[in-house]
Short mmCIF file of C-alpha atoms and ligand atoms in Angstrom, two decimals:
data_model
loop_
_atom_site.label_atom_id
_atom_site.label_comp_id
_atom_site.label_asym_id
_atom_site.label_seq_id
_atom_site.Cartn_x
_atom_site.Cartn_y
_atom_site.Cartn_z
CA MET A 160 -27.51 -29.30 -8.48
CA GLU A 161 -27.65 -31.68 -5.55
CA ARG A 162 -26.79 -35.38 -5.72
CA THR A 163 -27.99 -38.25 -3.55
CA PHE A 164 -27.22 -41.91 -3.11
CA VAL A 165 -30.08 -44.38 -3.58
CA MET A 166 -29.72 -48.14 -3.40
CA VAL A 167 -32.14 -50.96 -4.14
CA LYS A 168 -31.36 -53.47 -1.39
CA PRO A 169 -31.04 -57.25 -1.93
CA ASP A 170 -34.77 -57.76 -1.25
CA GLY A 171 -35.69 -55.20 -3.91
CA VAL A 172 -33.34 -56.79 -6.44
CA GLN A 173 -34.65 -60.30 -5.71
CA ARG A 174 -38.24 -59.08 -6.04
CA GLY A 175 -37.62 -57.49 -9.43
CA LEU A 176 -38.14 -53.92 -8.26
CA VAL A 177 -35.00 -52.31 -9.69
CA GLY A 178 -36.74 -51.06 -12.81
CA GLU A 179 -39.77 -49.82 -10.88
CA ILE A 180 -37.63 -47.82 -8.48
CA ILE A 181 -35.43 -46.35 -11.21
CA ALA A 182 -38.57 -45.44 -13.15
CA ARG A 183 -40.00 -43.45 -10.23
CA PHE A 184 -36.92 -41.23 -10.09
CA GLU A 185 -36.75 -40.91 -13.88
CA ARG A 186 -40.41 -39.95 -14.16
CA ARG A 187 -40.07 -37.38 -11.41
CA GLY A 188 -37.39 -35.71 -13.53
CA TYR A 189 -34.19 -36.54 -11.69
CA LYS A 190 -31.07 -37.36 -13.67
CA LEU A 191 -29.27 -40.68 -13.26
CA VAL A 192 -25.54 -39.95 -13.02
CA GLY A 193 -24.21 -43.22 -11.56
CA LEU A 194 -25.43 -46.82 -11.58
CA LYS A 195 -24.00 -50.22 -10.69
CA LEU A 196 -25.16 -53.68 -9.69
CA PHE A 197 -22.85 -55.49 -7.29
CA THR A 198 -22.73 -57.49 -4.07
CA MET A 199 -21.49 -55.40 -1.19
CA PRO A 200 -18.38 -56.65 0.61
CA THR A 201 -18.81 -56.85 4.41
CA ALA A 202 -16.28 -54.06 5.06
CA LEU A 203 -18.18 -51.68 2.78
CA ALA A 204 -21.48 -52.58 4.45
CA GLU A 205 -19.99 -51.91 7.89
CA THR A 206 -18.67 -48.54 6.71
CA HIS A 207 -21.93 -47.60 5.04
CA TYR A 208 -23.98 -48.45 8.13
CA GLY A 209 -21.27 -47.38 10.60
CA GLU A 210 -23.65 -45.09 12.53
CA HIS A 211 -25.60 -48.20 13.58
CA ARG A 212 -22.51 -50.17 14.73
CA ASN A 213 -23.76 -50.43 18.33
CA LYS A 214 -27.39 -51.24 17.57
CA ALA A 215 -28.85 -54.70 18.20
CA PHE A 216 -29.88 -55.02 14.54
CA PHE A 217 -26.41 -54.17 13.14
CA LYS A 218 -25.16 -57.72 12.49
CA GLY A 219 -28.45 -58.76 10.91
CA LEU A 220 -28.42 -55.63 8.79
CA VAL A 221 -24.88 -56.25 7.53
CA ASP A 222 -25.62 -59.95 6.88
CA PHE A 223 -28.74 -59.00 4.95
CA ILE A 224 -27.25 -56.16 2.90
CA THR A 225 -24.33 -58.37 1.80
CA SER A 226 -26.57 -61.39 1.05
CA GLY A 227 -27.08 -60.58 -2.63
CA PRO A 228 -26.73 -57.95 -5.31
CA VAL A 229 -27.73 -54.35 -4.69
CA ALA A 230 -28.39 -51.69 -7.31
CA ALA A 231 -26.44 -48.59 -6.29
CA MET A 232 -27.26 -45.30 -7.96
CA VAL A 233 -26.67 -41.59 -7.81
CA TRP A 234 -29.48 -39.20 -8.72
CA GLU A 235 -29.04 -35.52 -9.44
CA GLY A 236 -31.54 -32.67 -9.26
CA LYS A 237 -32.93 -29.78 -7.27
CA ASN A 238 -33.38 -30.77 -3.58
CA VAL A 239 -33.01 -34.43 -4.54
CA VAL A 240 -31.70 -35.53 -1.10
CA ALA A 241 -34.90 -34.64 0.76
CA ALA A 242 -37.11 -35.58 -2.18
CA ALA A 243 -35.63 -39.09 -2.38
CA ARG A 244 -36.26 -39.61 1.34
CA GLU A 245 -39.87 -38.54 0.84
CA MET A 246 -40.24 -40.86 -2.14
CA LEU A 247 -38.84 -43.75 -0.06
CA GLY A 248 -41.12 -43.12 2.91
CA ALA A 249 -40.53 -43.92 6.58
CA THR A 250 -37.86 -46.47 7.56
CA ASP A 251 -40.55 -48.83 8.88
CA PRO A 252 -42.73 -49.70 5.86
CA GLN A 253 -45.75 -50.08 8.13
CA LYS A 254 -45.39 -46.38 8.98
CA ALA A 255 -44.57 -45.32 5.42
CA LEU A 256 -47.32 -43.48 3.57
CA PRO A 257 -49.15 -45.35 0.81
CA GLY A 258 -47.62 -44.41 -2.53
CA THR A 259 -44.07 -44.17 -1.20
CA ILE A 260 -41.63 -46.89 -2.28
CA ARG A 261 -41.49 -48.50 1.16
CA GLY A 262 -45.22 -47.94 1.74
CA THR A 263 -46.01 -49.63 -1.57
CA TYR A 264 -43.59 -52.56 -1.54
CA GLY A 265 -42.54 -53.25 2.06
CA ILE A 266 -43.87 -54.72 5.28
CA ASP A 267 -40.95 -55.41 7.66
CA ILE A 268 -38.34 -52.79 8.69
CA GLY A 269 -35.49 -55.17 7.85
CA ARG A 270 -36.86 -55.66 4.32
CA ASN A 271 -37.63 -52.10 3.36
CA VAL A 272 -36.52 -52.46 -0.27
CA ALA A 273 -34.38 -49.36 -0.78
CA HIS A 274 -31.99 -46.89 0.84
CA GLY A 275 -31.62 -43.14 0.44
CA SER A 276 -29.12 -40.71 1.99
CA ASP A 277 -30.62 -38.85 4.97
CA SER A 278 -28.81 -35.50 4.49
CA GLU A 279 -26.54 -33.65 2.07
CA ALA A 280 -23.53 -34.61 4.21
CA SER A 281 -24.56 -38.30 4.19
CA ALA A 282 -25.07 -38.13 0.44
CA VAL A 283 -21.53 -36.84 -0.12
CA ARG A 284 -20.12 -39.50 2.22
CA GLU A 285 -22.12 -42.38 0.72
CA ILE A 286 -21.52 -41.41 -2.91
CA GLY A 287 -17.83 -41.29 -2.04
CA ILE A 288 -17.74 -44.80 -0.59
CA PHE A 289 -19.76 -46.43 -3.38
CA PHE A 290 -18.49 -44.65 -6.49
CA GLU A 291 -15.20 -43.54 -7.98
CA GLU A 292 -15.29 -39.98 -9.32
CA ALA A 293 -14.91 -41.33 -12.89
CA GLU A 294 -18.07 -43.44 -12.46
CA LEU A 295 -20.20 -40.33 -11.96
CA LEU A 296 -21.25 -38.84 -15.26
CA SER A 297 -21.84 -35.25 -16.21
CA TYR A 298 -24.10 -34.83 -19.23
CA ASN A 299 -26.81 -32.55 -20.58
CA ARG A 300 -30.40 -33.57 -21.19
CA ALA A 301 -32.43 -31.66 -23.78
CA ILE A 302 -35.54 -32.39 -21.71
CA ASP A 303 -34.30 -30.36 -18.72
CA THR A 304 -35.95 -27.17 -20.01
CA TRP A 305 -39.28 -29.02 -19.66
CA ILE A 306 -38.51 -30.04 -16.07
CA TYR A 307 -36.94 -26.88 -14.64
CA GLU A 308 -38.27 -23.34 -15.20
P1 IDP B 224 -33.05 -45.36 6.92
O1 IDP B 224 -32.71 -46.51 6.01
O2 IDP B 224 -34.48 -44.92 6.72
O3 IDP B 224 -32.07 -44.22 6.84
P2 IDP B 224 -31.82 -46.07 9.46
O4 IDP B 224 -32.36 -45.73 10.81
O5 IDP B 224 -30.59 -45.36 9.00
O6 IDP B 224 -33.02 -45.93 8.42
O7 IDP B 224 -31.55 -47.63 9.47
C1 IDP B 224 -30.83 -48.25 8.42
C2 IDP B 224 -31.51 -49.54 8.04
O8 IDP B 224 -31.41 -50.45 9.12
C3 IDP B 224 -33.01 -49.40 7.78
O9 IDP B 224 -33.30 -49.02 6.44
C4 IDP B 224 -33.53 -50.77 8.11
O10 IDP B 224 -33.38 -51.64 6.99
C5 IDP B 224 -32.59 -51.22 9.21
N1 IDP B 224 -33.19 -50.99 10.52
C6 IDP B 224 -33.36 -49.82 11.16
N2 IDP B 224 -33.94 -49.96 12.34
C7 IDP B 224 -34.14 -51.30 12.47
C8 IDP B 224 -34.71 -52.10 13.51
O11 IDP B 224 -35.16 -51.62 14.55
N3 IDP B 224 -34.74 -53.45 13.27
C9 IDP B 224 -34.25 -54.01 12.14
N4 IDP B 224 -33.71 -53.29 11.15
C10 IDP B 224 -33.65 -51.95 11.31
MG1 MG B 225 -30.14 -44.08 7.47
#
């Protein structure tokens, strides 16, 4: 089973959307295997968004993402990396389809509510920088036979 990293950003936490976003993944059938609420240190933010280091929006992005608590989570399930990106919608909420998380709750690109890993390799990298191995749980759910055939 695949795992991906999803994070409700400071805007989503401030707006009371943590429960709503968790609920969407739960209802879809994905399994929550890691969860924590914390304020990102600057160094972690710079590592997480390292690919954007040379972009004009980098400093604003780091300032924003460290400005308040985030809800970091790891979801597990079949093809969950691509599915989570689809559930989030396009990076720019104005281009995100209605019904997606960003298309439902966001307007500006710098306030797009939540993050999701963009590939299996990114998921492994991001899970590794946000979670210790011991913080990721392995457990069985009786309901799984009603989700997977
Ligand atoms: P993603 O979050 O959909 O993977 P990325 O291109 O990796 O999108 O960008 C990371 C984050 O940086 C975005 O979620 C968004 O919050 C912010 N961002 C991306 N492009 C811009 C921009 O042009 N202006 C301001 N913020 C941006
Ligand atoms: Mg990205």
